[in-house]
Coordinates of N, CA and C in Angstrom, one line a residue:
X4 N 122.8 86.3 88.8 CA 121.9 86.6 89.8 C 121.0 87.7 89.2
X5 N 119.6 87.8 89.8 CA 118.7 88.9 89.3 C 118.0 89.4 90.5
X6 N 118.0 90.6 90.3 CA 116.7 91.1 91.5 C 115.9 91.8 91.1
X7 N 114.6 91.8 91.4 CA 113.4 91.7 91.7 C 112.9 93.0 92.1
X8 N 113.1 94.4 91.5 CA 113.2 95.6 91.8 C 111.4 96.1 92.6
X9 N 110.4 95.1 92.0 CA 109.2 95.6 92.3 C 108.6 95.8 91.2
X10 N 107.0 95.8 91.0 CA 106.5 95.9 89.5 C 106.4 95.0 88.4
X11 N 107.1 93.8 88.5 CA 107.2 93.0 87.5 C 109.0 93.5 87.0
X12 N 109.8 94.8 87.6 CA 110.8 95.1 87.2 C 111.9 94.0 87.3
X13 N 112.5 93.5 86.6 CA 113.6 93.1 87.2 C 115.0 92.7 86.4
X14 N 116.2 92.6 87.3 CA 117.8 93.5 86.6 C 118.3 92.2 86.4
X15 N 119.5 92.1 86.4 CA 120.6 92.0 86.6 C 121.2 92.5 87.9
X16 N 121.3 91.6 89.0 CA 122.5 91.8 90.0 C 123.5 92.6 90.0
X17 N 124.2 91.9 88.6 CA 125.7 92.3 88.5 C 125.8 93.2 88.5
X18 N 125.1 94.5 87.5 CA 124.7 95.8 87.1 C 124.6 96.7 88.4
X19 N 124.5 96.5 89.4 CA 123.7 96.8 90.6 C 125.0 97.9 91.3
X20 N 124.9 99.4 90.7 CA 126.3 100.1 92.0 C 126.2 100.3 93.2
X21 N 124.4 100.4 93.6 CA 124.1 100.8 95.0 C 122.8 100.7 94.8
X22 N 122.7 100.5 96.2 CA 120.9 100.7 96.8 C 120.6 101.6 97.5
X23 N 120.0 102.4 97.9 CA 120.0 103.5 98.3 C 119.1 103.8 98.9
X24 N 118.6 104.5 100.1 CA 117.2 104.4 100.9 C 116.9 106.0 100.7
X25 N 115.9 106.4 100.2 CA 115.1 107.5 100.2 C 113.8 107.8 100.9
X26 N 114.1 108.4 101.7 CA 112.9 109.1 102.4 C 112.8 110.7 102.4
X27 N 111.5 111.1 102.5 CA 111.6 112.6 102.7 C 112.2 112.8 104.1
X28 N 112.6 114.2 104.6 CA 113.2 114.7 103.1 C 114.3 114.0 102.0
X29 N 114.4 114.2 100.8 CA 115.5 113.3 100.1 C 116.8 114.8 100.1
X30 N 118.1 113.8 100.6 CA 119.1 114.4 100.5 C 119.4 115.6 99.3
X31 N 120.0 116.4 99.2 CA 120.5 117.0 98.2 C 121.3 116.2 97.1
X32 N 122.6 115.1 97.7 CA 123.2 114.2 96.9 C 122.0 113.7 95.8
X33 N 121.1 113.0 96.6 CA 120.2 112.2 96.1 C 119.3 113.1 95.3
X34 N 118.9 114.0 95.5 CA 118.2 114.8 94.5 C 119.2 114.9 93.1
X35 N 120.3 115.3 93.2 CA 121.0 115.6 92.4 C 121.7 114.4 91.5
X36 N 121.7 113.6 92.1 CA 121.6 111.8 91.4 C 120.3 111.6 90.5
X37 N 118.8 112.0 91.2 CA 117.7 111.7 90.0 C 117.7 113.0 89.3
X38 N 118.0 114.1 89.6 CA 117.9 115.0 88.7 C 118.9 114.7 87.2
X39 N 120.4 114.2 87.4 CA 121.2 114.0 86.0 C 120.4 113.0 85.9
X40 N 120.1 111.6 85.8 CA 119.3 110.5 85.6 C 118.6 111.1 84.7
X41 N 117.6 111.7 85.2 CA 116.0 112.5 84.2 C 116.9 112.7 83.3
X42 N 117.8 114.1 83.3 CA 118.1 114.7 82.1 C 118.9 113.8 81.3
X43 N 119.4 112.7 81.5 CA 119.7 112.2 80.5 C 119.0 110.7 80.5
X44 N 117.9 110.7 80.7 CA 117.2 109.9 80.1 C 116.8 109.0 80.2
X45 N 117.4 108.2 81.6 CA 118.1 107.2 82.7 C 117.0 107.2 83.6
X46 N 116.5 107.8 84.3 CA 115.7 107.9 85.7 C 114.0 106.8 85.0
X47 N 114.2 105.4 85.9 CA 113.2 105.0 85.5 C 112.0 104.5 87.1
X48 N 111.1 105.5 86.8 CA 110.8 105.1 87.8 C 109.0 104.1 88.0
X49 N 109.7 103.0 89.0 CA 109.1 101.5 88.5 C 107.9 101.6 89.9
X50 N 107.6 102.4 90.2 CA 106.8 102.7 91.8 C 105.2 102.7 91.1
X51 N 105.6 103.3 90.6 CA 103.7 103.8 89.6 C 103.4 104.8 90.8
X52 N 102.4 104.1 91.3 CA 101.4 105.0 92.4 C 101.8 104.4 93.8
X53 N 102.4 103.5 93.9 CA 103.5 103.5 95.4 C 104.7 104.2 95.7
X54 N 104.7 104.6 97.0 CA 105.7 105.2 97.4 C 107.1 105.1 97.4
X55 N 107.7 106.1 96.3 CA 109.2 105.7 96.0 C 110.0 105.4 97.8
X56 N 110.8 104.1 97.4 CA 111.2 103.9 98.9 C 112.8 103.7 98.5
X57 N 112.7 103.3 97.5 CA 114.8 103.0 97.2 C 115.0 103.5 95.8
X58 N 116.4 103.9 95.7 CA 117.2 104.3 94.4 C 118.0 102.9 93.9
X59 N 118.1 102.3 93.0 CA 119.0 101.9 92.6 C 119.6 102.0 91.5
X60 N 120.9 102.2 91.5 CA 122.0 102.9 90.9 C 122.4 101.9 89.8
X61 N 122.1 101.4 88.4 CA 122.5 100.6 87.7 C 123.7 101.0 86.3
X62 N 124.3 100.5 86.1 CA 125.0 100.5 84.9 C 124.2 101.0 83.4
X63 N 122.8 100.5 83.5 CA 122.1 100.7 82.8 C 121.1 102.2 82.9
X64 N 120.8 102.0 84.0 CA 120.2 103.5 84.5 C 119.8 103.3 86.0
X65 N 118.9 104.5 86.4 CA 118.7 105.0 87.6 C 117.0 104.0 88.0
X66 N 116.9 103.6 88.8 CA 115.7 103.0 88.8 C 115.1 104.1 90.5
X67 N 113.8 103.8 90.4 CA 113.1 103.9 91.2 C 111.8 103.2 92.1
X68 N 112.4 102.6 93.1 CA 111.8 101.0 93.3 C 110.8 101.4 94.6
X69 N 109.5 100.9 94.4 CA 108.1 100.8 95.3 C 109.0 99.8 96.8
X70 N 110.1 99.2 96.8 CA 110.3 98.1 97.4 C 111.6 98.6 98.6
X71 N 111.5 98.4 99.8 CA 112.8 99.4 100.8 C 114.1 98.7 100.3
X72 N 115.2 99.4 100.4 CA 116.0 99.6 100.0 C 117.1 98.2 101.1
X73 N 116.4 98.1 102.2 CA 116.9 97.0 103.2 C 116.3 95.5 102.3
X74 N 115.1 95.8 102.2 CA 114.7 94.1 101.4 C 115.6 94.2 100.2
X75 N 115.5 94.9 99.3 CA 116.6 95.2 98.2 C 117.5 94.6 98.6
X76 N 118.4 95.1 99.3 CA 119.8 94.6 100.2 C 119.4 93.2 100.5
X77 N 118.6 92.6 100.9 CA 119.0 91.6 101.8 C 118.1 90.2 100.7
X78 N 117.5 90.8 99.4 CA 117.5 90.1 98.3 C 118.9 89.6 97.4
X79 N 119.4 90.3 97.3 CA 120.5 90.8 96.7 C 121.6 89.9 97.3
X80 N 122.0 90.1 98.5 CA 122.9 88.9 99.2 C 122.4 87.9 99.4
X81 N 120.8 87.2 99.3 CA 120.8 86.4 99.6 C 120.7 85.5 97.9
X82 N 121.1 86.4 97.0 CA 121.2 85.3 95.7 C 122.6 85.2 95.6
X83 N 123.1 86.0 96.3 CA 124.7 85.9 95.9 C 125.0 84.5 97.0
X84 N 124.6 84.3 97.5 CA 125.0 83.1 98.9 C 124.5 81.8 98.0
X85 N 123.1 81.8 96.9 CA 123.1 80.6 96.2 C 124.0 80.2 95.0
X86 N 124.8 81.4 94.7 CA 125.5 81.4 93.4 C 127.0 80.4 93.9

């Protein structure tokens, strides 16, 4: 399965730890999730000039998706139901 992060971005499902909804204010957890990301090198963020709306948490790195974090979710299960 793959999802469709926004941007032309797109993963691997399987990779996928969480989705995660961001809005201001952004939590402290959540700060502190993109903040190690950055510093190690991971934090990719795929929004450009739209508004970061979801985190997702990958095996590979930290993404940051233009796209809410509910369509995320409900992309996501709906490829796992064709598999």
């Amino acid at each position: 399965m793959f999802l469709h992060l926004g941007n032309s971005k797109v993963i691997s499902g399987n990779s996928v730890i969480a989705i995660l909804n961001i809005e201001d204010p952004i939590s402290n957890d959540l700060q502190e999730i993109m903040e190690n990301a950055a510093l190690e090198r991971k934090l990719i963020n795929i929004s450009k000039n739209d508004k970061k709306k979801a985190l997702v948490i990958c095996d590979e790195g930290v993404y940051l998706s233009p796209i809410s974090s509910t369509t995320l979710y409900k992309r996501s299960i709906h490829h796992q139901k064709e598999v």
